[in-house]
Short mmCIF file of N, CA and C in Angstrom, two decimals:
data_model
loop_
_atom_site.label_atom_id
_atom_site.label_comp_id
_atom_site.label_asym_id
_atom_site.label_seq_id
_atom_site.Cartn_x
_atom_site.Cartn_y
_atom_site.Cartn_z
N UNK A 1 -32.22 49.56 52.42
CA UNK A 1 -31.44 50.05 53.54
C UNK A 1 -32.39 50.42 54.67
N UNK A 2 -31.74 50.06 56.04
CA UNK A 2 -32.81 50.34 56.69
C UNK A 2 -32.40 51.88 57.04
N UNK A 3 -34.10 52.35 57.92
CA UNK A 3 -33.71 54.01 58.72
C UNK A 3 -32.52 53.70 59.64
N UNK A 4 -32.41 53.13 59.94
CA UNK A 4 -31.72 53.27 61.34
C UNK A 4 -29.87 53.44 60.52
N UNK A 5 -29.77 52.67 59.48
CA UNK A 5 -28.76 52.98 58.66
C UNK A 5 -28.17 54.37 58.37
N UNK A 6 -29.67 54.77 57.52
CA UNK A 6 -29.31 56.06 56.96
C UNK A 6 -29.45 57.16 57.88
N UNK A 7 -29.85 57.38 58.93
CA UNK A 7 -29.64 58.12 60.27
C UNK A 7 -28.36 58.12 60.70
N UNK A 8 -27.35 57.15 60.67
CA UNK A 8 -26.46 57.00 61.41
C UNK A 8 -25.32 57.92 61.08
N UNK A 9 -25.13 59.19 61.90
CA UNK A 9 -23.86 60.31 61.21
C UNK A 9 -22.61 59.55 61.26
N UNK A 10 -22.12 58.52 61.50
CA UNK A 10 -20.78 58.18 61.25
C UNK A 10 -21.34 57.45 59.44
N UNK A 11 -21.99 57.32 59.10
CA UNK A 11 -22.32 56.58 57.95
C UNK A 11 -22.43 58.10 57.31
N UNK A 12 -22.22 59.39 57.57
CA UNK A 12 -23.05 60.44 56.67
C UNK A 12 -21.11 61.04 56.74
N UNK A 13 -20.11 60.73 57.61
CA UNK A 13 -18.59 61.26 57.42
C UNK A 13 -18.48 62.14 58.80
N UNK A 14 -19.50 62.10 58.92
CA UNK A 14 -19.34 63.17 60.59
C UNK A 14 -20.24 62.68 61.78
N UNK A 15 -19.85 62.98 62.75
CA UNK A 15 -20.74 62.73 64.45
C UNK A 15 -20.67 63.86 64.85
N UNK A 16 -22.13 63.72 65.54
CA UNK A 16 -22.78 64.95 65.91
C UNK A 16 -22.35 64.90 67.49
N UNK A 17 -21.69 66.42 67.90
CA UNK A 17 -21.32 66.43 69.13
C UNK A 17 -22.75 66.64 70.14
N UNK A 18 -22.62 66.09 71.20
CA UNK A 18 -24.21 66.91 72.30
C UNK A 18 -23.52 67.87 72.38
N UNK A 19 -24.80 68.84 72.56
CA UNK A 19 -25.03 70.20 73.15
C UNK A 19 -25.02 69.76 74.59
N UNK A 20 -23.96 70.39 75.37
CA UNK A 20 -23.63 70.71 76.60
C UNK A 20 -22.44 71.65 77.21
N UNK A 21 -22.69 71.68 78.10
CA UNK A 21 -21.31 72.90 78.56
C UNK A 21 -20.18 71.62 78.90
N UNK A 22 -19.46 71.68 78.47
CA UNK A 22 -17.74 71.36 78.33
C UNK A 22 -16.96 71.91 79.66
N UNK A 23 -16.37 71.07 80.55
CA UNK A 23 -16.02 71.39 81.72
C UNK A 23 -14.19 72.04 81.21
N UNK A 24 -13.54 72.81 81.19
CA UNK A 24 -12.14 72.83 81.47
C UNK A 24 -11.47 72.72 82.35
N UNK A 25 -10.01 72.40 82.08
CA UNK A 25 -9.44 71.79 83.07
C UNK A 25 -8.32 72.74 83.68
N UNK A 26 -8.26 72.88 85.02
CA UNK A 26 -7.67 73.84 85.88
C UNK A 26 -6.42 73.54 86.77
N UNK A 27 -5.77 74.28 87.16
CA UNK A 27 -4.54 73.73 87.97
C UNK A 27 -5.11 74.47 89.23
N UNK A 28 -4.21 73.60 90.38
CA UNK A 28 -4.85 74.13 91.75
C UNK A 28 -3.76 74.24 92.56
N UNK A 29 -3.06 75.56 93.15
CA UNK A 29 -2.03 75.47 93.80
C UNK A 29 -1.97 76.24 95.18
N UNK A 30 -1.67 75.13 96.27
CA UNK A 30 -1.75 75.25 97.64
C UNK A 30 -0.16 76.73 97.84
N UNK A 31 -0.49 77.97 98.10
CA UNK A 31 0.67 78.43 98.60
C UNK A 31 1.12 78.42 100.12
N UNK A 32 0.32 78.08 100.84
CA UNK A 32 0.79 78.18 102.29
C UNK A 32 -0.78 79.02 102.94
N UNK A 33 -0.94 79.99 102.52
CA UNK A 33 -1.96 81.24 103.28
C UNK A 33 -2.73 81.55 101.87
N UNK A 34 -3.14 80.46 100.93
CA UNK A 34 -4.09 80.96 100.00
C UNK A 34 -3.72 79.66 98.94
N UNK A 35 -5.13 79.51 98.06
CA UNK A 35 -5.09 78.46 96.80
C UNK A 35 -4.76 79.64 95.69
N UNK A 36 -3.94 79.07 94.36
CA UNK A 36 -3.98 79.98 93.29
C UNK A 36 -5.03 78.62 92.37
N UNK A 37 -5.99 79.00 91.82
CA UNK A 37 -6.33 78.22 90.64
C UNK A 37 -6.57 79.26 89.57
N UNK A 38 -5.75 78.38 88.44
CA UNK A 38 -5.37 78.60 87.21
C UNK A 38 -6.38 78.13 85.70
N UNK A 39 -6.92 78.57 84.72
CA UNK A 39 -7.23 77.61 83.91
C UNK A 39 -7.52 78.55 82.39
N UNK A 40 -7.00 77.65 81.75
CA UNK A 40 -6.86 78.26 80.03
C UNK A 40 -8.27 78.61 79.55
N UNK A 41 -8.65 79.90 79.11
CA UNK A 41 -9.90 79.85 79.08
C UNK A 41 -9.63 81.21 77.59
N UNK A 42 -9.31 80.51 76.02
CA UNK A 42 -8.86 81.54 75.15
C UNK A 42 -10.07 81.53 74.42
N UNK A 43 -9.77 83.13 74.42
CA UNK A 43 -10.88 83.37 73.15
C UNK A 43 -12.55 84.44 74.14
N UNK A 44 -11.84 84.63 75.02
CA UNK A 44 -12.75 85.35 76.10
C UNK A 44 -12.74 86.50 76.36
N UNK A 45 -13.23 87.41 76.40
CA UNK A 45 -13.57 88.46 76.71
C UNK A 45 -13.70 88.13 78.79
N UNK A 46 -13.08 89.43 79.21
CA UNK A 46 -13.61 89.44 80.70
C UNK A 46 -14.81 89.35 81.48
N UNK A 47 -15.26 89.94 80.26
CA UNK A 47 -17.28 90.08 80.85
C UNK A 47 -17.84 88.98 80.49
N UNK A 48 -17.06 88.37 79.80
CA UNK A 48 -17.53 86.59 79.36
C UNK A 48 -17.59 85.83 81.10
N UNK A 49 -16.78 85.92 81.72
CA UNK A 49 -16.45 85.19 83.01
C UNK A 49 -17.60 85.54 83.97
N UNK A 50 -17.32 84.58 84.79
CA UNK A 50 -18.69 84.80 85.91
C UNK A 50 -17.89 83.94 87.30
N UNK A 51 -17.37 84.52 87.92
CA UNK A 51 -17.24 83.64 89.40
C UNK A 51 -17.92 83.75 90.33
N UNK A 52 -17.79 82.95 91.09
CA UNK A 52 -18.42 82.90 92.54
C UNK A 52 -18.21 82.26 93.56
N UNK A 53 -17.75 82.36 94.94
CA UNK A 53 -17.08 81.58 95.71
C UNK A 53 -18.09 81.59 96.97
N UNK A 54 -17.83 80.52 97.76
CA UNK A 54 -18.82 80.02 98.88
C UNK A 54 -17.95 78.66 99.45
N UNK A 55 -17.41 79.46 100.64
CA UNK A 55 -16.74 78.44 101.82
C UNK A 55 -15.82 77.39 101.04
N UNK A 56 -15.76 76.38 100.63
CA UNK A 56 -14.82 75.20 99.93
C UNK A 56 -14.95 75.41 98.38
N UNK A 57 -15.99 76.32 97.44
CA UNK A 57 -16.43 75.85 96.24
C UNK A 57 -16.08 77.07 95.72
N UNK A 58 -15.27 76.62 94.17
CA UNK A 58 -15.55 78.01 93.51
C UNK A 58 -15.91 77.94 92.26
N UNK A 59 -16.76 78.84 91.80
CA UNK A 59 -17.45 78.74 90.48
C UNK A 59 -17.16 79.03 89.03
N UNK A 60 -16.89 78.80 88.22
CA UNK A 60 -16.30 79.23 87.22
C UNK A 60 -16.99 79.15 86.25
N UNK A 61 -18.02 80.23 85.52
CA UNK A 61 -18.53 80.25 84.57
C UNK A 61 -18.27 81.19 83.39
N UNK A 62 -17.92 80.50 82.06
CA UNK A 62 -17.16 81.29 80.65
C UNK A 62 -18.63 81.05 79.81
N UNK A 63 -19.16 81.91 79.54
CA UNK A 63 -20.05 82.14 78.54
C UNK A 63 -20.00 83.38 77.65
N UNK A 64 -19.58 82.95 76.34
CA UNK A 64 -19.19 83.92 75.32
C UNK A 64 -20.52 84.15 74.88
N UNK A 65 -20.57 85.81 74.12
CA UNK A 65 -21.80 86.37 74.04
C UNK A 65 -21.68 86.79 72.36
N UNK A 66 -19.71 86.91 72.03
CA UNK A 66 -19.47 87.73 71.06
C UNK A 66 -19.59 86.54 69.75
N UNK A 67 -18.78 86.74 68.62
CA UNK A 67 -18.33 85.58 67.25
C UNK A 67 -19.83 85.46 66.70
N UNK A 68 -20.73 86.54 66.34
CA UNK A 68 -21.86 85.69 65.64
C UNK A 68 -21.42 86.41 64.43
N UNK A 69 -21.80 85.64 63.82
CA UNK A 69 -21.77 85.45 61.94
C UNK A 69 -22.98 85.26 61.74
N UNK A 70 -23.39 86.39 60.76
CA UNK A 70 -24.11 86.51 59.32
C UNK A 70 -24.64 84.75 58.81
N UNK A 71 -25.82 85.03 58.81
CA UNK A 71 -26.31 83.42 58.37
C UNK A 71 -26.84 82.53 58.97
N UNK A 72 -26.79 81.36 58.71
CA UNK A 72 -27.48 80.32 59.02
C UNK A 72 -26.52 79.32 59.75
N UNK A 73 -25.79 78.75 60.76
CA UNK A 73 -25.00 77.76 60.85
C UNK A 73 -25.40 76.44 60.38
N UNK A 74 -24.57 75.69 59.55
CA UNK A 74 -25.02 74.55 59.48
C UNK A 74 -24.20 73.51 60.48
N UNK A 75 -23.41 73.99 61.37
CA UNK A 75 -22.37 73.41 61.99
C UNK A 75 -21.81 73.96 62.77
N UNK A 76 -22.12 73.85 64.57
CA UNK A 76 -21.31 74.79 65.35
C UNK A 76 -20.47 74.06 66.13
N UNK A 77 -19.16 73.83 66.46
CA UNK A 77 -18.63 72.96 67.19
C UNK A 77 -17.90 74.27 68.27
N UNK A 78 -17.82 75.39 67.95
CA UNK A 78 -16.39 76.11 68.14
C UNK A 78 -17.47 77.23 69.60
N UNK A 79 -18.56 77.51 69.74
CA UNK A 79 -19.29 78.29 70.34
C UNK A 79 -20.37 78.13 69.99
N UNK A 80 -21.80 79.01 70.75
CA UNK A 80 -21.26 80.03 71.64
C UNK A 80 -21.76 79.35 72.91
N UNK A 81 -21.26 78.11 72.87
CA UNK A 81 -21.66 77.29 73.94
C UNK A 81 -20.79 77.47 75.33
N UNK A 82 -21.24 78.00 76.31
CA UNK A 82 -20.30 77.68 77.30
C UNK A 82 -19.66 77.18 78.40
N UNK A 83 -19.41 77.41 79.24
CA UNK A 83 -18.06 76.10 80.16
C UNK A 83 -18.86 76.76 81.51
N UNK A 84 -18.64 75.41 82.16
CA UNK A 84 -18.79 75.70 83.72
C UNK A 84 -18.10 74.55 84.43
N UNK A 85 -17.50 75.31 85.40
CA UNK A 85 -16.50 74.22 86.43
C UNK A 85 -16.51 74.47 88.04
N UNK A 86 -16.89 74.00 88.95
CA UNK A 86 -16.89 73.55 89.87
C UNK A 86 -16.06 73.43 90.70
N UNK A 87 -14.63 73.86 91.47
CA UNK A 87 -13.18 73.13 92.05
C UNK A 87 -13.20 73.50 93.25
N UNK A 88 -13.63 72.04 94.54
CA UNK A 88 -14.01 71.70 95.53
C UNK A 88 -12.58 72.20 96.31
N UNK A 89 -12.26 73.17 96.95
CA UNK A 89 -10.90 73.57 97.67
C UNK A 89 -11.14 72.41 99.12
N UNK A 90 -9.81 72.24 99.89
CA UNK A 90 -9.89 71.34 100.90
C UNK A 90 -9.86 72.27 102.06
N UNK A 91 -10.05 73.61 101.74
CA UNK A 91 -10.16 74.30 103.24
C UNK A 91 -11.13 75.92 102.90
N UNK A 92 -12.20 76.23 103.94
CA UNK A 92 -12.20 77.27 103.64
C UNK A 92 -11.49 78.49 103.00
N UNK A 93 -12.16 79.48 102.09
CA UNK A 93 -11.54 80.60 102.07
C UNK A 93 -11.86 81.89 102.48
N UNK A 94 -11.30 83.05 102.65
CA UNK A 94 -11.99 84.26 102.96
C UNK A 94 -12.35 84.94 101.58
N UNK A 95 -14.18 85.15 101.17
CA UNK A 95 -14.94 85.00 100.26
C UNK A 95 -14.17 86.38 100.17
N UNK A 96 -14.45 87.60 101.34
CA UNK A 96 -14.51 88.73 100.67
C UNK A 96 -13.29 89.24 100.27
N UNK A 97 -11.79 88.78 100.38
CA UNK A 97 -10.32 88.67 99.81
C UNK A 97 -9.83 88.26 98.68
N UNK A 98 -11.02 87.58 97.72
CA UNK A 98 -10.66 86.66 96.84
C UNK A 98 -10.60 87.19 95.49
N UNK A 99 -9.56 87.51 95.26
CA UNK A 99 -9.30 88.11 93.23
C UNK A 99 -9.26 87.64 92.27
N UNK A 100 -9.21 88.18 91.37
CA UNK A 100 -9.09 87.59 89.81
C UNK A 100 -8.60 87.82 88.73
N UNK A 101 -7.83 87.78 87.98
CA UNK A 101 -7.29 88.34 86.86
C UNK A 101 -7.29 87.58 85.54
N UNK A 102 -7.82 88.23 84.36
CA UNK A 102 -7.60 87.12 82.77
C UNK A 102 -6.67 87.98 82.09
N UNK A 103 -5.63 87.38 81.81
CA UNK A 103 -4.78 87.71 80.87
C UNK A 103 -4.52 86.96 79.92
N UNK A 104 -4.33 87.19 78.35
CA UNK A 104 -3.94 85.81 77.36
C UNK A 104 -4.31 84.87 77.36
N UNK A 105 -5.47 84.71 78.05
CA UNK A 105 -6.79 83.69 77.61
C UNK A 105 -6.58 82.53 79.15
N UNK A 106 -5.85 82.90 80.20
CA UNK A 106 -5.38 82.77 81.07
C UNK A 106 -6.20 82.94 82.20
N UNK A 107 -7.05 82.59 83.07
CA UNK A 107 -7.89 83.04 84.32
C UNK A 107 -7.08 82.67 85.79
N UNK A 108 -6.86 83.73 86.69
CA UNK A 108 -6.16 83.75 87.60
C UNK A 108 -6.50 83.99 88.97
N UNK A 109 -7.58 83.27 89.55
CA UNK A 109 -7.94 82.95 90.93
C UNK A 109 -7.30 83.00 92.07
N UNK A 110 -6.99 83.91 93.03
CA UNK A 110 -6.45 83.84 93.84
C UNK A 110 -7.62 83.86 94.83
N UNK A 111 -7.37 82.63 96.25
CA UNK A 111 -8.22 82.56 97.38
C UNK A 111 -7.85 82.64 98.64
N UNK A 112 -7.62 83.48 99.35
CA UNK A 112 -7.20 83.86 100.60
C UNK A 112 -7.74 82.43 101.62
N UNK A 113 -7.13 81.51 102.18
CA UNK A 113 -7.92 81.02 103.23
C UNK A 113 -8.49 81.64 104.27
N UNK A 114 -8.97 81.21 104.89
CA UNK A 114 -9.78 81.59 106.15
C UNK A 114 -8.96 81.25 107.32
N UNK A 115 -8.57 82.33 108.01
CA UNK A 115 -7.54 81.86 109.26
C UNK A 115 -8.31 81.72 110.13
N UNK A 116 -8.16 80.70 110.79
CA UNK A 116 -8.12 80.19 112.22
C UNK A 116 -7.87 80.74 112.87
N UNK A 117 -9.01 80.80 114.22
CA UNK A 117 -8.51 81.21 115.57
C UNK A 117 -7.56 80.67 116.34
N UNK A 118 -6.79 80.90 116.51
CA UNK A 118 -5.99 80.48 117.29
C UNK A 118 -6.63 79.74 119.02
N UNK A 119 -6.63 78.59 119.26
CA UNK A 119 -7.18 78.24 120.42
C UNK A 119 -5.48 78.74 121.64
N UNK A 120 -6.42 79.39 122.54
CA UNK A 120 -5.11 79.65 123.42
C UNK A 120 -6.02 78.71 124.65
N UNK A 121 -5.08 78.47 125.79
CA UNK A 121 -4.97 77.34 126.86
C UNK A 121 -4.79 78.75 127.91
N UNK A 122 -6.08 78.29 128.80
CA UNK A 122 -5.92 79.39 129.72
C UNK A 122 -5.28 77.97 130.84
N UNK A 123 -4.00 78.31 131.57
CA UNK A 123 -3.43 77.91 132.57
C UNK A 123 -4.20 78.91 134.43
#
């Protein structure tokens, strides 16, 4: 048999996932005078979260700190790896207006846009 055989984890009953952060997926909703973005994020603690907003971009970082077990893992699929997401808004927002709330594994972004001056027409 060759190595390259017996290396191969679908030949051993399992595949090995990469180590990387896992993007989740978010809802994005235009209300008129602000974006709400939404995204399932269970199994988190608040102090797990990390945002950050800057003009069109907002940041969303879930890194769990808690779930360690006693031992040795021979197998981690479930943590304590964590998520980061990126969601490009189509209009400024006002950074220092912008809230947050996690409830039920639930993250709740609210982003004030940035109002416009009004151009007035001097006659």
């Amino acid at each position: 048999m060759s190595p390259r055989r017996r290396s191969n984890p679908r030949r051993q009953g399992q595949r090995e996932l990469p180590d990387r952060r896992i993007p989740f997926p978010v809802d994005i909703v235009d209300r008129g005078d602000e974006f709400v973005v939404s995204a399932e994020l269970p199994g988190l603690r608040k102090q797990d979260l990390d945002i950050s907003v800057r003009k069109h971009r907002l940041q969303i970082v879930a890194d769990p700190n808690g779930d360690r077990a006693s031992g040795t893992y021979l197998r981690r699929e479930r943590g304590p790896a964590g998520r980061s997401r990126v969601v490009e808004l189509p209009e400024p927002v006002a950074e220092k207006r912008v809230s947050a709330s996690y409830d039920a594994g639930v993250l709740r972004v609210t982003l004030p846009k940035l109002r416009r001056r009004k151009r007035i027409d001097v006659e």
